[in-house]
Coordinates of N, CA and C in Angstrom, one line a residue:
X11 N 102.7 112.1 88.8 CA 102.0 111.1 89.7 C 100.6 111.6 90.0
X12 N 99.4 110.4 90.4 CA 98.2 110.9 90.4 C 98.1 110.3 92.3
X13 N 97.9 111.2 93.2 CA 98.0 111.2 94.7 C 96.8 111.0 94.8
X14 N 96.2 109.8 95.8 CA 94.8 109.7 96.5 C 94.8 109.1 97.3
X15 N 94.3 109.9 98.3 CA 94.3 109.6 100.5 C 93.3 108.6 100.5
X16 N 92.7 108.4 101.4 CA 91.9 107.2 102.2 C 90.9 108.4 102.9
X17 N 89.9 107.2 104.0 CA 88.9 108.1 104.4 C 90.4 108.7 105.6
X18 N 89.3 110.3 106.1 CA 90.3 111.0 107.2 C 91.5 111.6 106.5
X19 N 92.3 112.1 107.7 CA 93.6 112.7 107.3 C 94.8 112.2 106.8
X20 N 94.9 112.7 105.8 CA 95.7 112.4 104.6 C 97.0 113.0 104.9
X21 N 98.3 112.6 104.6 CA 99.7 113.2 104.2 C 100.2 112.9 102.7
X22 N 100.5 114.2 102.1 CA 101.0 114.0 100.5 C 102.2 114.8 101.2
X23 N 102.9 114.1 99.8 CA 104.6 114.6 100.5 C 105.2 115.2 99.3
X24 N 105.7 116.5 98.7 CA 106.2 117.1 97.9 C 107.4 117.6 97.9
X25 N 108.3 117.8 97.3 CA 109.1 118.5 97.0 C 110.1 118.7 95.8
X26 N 111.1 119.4 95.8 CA 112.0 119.5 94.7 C 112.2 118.7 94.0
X27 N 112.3 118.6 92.9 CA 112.0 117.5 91.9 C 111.0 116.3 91.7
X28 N 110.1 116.5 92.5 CA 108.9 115.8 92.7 C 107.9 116.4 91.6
X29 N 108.1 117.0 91.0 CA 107.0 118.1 89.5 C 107.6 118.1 88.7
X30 N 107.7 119.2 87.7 CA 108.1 119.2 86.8 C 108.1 121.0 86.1
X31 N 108.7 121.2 85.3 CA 108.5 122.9 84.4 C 107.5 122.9 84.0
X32 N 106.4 121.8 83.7 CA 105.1 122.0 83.2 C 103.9 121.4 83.8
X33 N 103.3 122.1 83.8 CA 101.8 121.9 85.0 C 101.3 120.0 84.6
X34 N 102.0 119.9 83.5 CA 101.4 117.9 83.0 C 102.6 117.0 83.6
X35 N 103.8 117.8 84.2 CA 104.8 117.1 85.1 C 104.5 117.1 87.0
X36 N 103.2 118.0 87.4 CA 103.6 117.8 88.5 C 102.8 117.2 89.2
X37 N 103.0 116.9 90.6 CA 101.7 115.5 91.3 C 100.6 116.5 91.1
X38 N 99.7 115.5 90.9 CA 98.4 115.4 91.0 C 97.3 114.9 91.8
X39 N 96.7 115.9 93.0 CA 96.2 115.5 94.7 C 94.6 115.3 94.2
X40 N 94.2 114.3 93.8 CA 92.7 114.2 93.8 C 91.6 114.6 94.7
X41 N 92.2 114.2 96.0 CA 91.3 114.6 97.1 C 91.2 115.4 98.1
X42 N 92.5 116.5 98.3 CA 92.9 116.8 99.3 C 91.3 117.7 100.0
X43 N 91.5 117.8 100.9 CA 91.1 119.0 101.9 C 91.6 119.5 102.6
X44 N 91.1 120.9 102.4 CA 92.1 121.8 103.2 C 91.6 121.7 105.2
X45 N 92.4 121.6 105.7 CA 92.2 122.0 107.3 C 92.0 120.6 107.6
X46 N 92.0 119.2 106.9 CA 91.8 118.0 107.5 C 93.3 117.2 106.9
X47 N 93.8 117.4 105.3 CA 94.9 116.9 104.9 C 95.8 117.9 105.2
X48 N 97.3 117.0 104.9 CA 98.6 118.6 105.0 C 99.1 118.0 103.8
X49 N 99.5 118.5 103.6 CA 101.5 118.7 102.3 C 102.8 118.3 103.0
X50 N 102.9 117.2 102.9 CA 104.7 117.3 103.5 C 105.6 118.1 102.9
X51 N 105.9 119.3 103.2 CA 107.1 119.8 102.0 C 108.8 119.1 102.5
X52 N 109.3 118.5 102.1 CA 110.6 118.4 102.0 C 111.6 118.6 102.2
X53 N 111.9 118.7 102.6 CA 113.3 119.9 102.9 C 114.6 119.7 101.4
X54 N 115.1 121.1 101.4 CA 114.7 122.3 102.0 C 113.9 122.9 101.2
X55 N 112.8 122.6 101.3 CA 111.5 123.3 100.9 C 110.7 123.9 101.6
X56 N 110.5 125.0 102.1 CA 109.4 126.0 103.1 C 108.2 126.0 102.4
X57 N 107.4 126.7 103.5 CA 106.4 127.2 102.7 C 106.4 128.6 101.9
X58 N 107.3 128.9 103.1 CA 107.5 130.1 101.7 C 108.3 130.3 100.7
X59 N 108.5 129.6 100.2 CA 109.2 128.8 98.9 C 108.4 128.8 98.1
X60 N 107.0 128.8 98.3 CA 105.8 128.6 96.9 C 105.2 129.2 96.5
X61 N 104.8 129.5 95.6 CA 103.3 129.9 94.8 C 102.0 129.1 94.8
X62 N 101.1 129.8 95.3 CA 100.4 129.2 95.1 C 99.4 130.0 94.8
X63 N 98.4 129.6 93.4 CA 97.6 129.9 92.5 C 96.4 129.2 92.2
X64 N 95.5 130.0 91.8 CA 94.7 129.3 91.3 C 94.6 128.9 89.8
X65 N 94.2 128.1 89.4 CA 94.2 127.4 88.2 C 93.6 128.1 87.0
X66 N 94.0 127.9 85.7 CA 92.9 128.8 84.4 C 92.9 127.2 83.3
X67 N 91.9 128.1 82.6 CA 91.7 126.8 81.6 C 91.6 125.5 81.8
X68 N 92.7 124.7 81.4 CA 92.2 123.3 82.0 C 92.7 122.9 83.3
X69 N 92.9 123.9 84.1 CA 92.7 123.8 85.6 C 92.1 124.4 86.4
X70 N 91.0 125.3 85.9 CA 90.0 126.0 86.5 C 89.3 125.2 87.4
X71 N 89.5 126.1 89.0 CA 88.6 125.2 89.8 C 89.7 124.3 91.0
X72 N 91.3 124.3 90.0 CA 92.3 123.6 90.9 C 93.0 125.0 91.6
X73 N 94.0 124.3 92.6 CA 95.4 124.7 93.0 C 96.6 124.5 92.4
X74 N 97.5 125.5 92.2 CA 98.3 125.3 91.6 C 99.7 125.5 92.7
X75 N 100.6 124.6 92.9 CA 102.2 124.8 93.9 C 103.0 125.0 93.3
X76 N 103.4 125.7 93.1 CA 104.8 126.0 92.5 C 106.2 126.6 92.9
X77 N 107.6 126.2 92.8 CA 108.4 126.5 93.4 C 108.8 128.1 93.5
X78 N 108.7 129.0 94.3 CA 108.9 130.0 94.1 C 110.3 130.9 93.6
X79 N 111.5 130.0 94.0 CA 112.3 129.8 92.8 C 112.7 129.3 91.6
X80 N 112.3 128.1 91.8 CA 112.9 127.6 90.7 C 111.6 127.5 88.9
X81 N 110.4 127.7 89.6 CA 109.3 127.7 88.6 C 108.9 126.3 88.7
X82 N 109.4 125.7 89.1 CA 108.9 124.0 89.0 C 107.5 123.7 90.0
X83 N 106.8 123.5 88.6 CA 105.2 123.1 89.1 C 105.5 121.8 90.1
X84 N 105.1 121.9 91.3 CA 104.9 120.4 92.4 C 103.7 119.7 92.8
X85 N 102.0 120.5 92.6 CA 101.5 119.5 92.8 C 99.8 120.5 91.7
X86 N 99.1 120.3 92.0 CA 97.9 120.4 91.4 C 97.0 120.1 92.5
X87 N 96.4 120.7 92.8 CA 95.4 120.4 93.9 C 94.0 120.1 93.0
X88 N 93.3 119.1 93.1 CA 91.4 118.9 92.1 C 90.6 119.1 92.8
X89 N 89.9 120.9 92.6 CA 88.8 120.9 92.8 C 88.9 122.0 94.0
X90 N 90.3 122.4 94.8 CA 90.3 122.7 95.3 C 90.8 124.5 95.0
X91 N 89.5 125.4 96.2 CA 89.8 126.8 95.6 C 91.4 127.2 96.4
X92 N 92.4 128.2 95.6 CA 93.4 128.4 96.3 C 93.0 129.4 96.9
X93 N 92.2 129.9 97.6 CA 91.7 130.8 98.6 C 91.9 129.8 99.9
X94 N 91.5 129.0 99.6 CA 91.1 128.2 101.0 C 92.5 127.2 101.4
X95 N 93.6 127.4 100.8 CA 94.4 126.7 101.2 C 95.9 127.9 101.9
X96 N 95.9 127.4 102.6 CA 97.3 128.4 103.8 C 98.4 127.5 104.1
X97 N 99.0 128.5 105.2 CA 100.1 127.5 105.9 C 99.6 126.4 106.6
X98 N 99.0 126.7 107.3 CA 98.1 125.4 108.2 C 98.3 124.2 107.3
X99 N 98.1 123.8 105.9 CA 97.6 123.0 105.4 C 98.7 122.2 105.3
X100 N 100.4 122.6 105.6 CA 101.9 122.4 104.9 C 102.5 121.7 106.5
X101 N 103.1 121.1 106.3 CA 104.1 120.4 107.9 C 105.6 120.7 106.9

């Protein structure tokens, strides 16, 4: 799925089975910002349940979420560095 907020603060909502085992199965957040949008994670999904990476090749430049057990990619962040994204960002 391809995710895109409105002006202001945005809620994207993720979780378990919401992605896929491959980075071309999981949502895709066009616009997020960090410290103005959050992540709904799901239950029972934590935050610290995830990985979160930064992107190579044809995701250089993105965020990458991924389940930290199960390996299932959840969302793709565009454009956004995974430096700059934390707990803060997650409800």
């Amino acid at each position: 799925d391809t995710l895109t907020g409105v002006t202001g603060r945005d809620v994207f909502a993720i979780g378990n089975g919401t992605g896929g085992m491959t980075l071309e199965m999981a949502d895709v957040i066009t616009d997020f910002v960090s410290g103005e949008d959050v992540i709904d994670l799901m239950p029972p999904l934590g935050y610290d349940g995830l990985v979160i990476s930064a992107g190579t090749e044809a995701y250089l430049g993105d965020t990458l979420i991924q389940n930290r057990v199960t390996g299932e990619f959840l969302a793709v962040l565009k454009g956004v560095d995974a430096l700059s994204v934390s707990g803060t960002d997650f409800i």
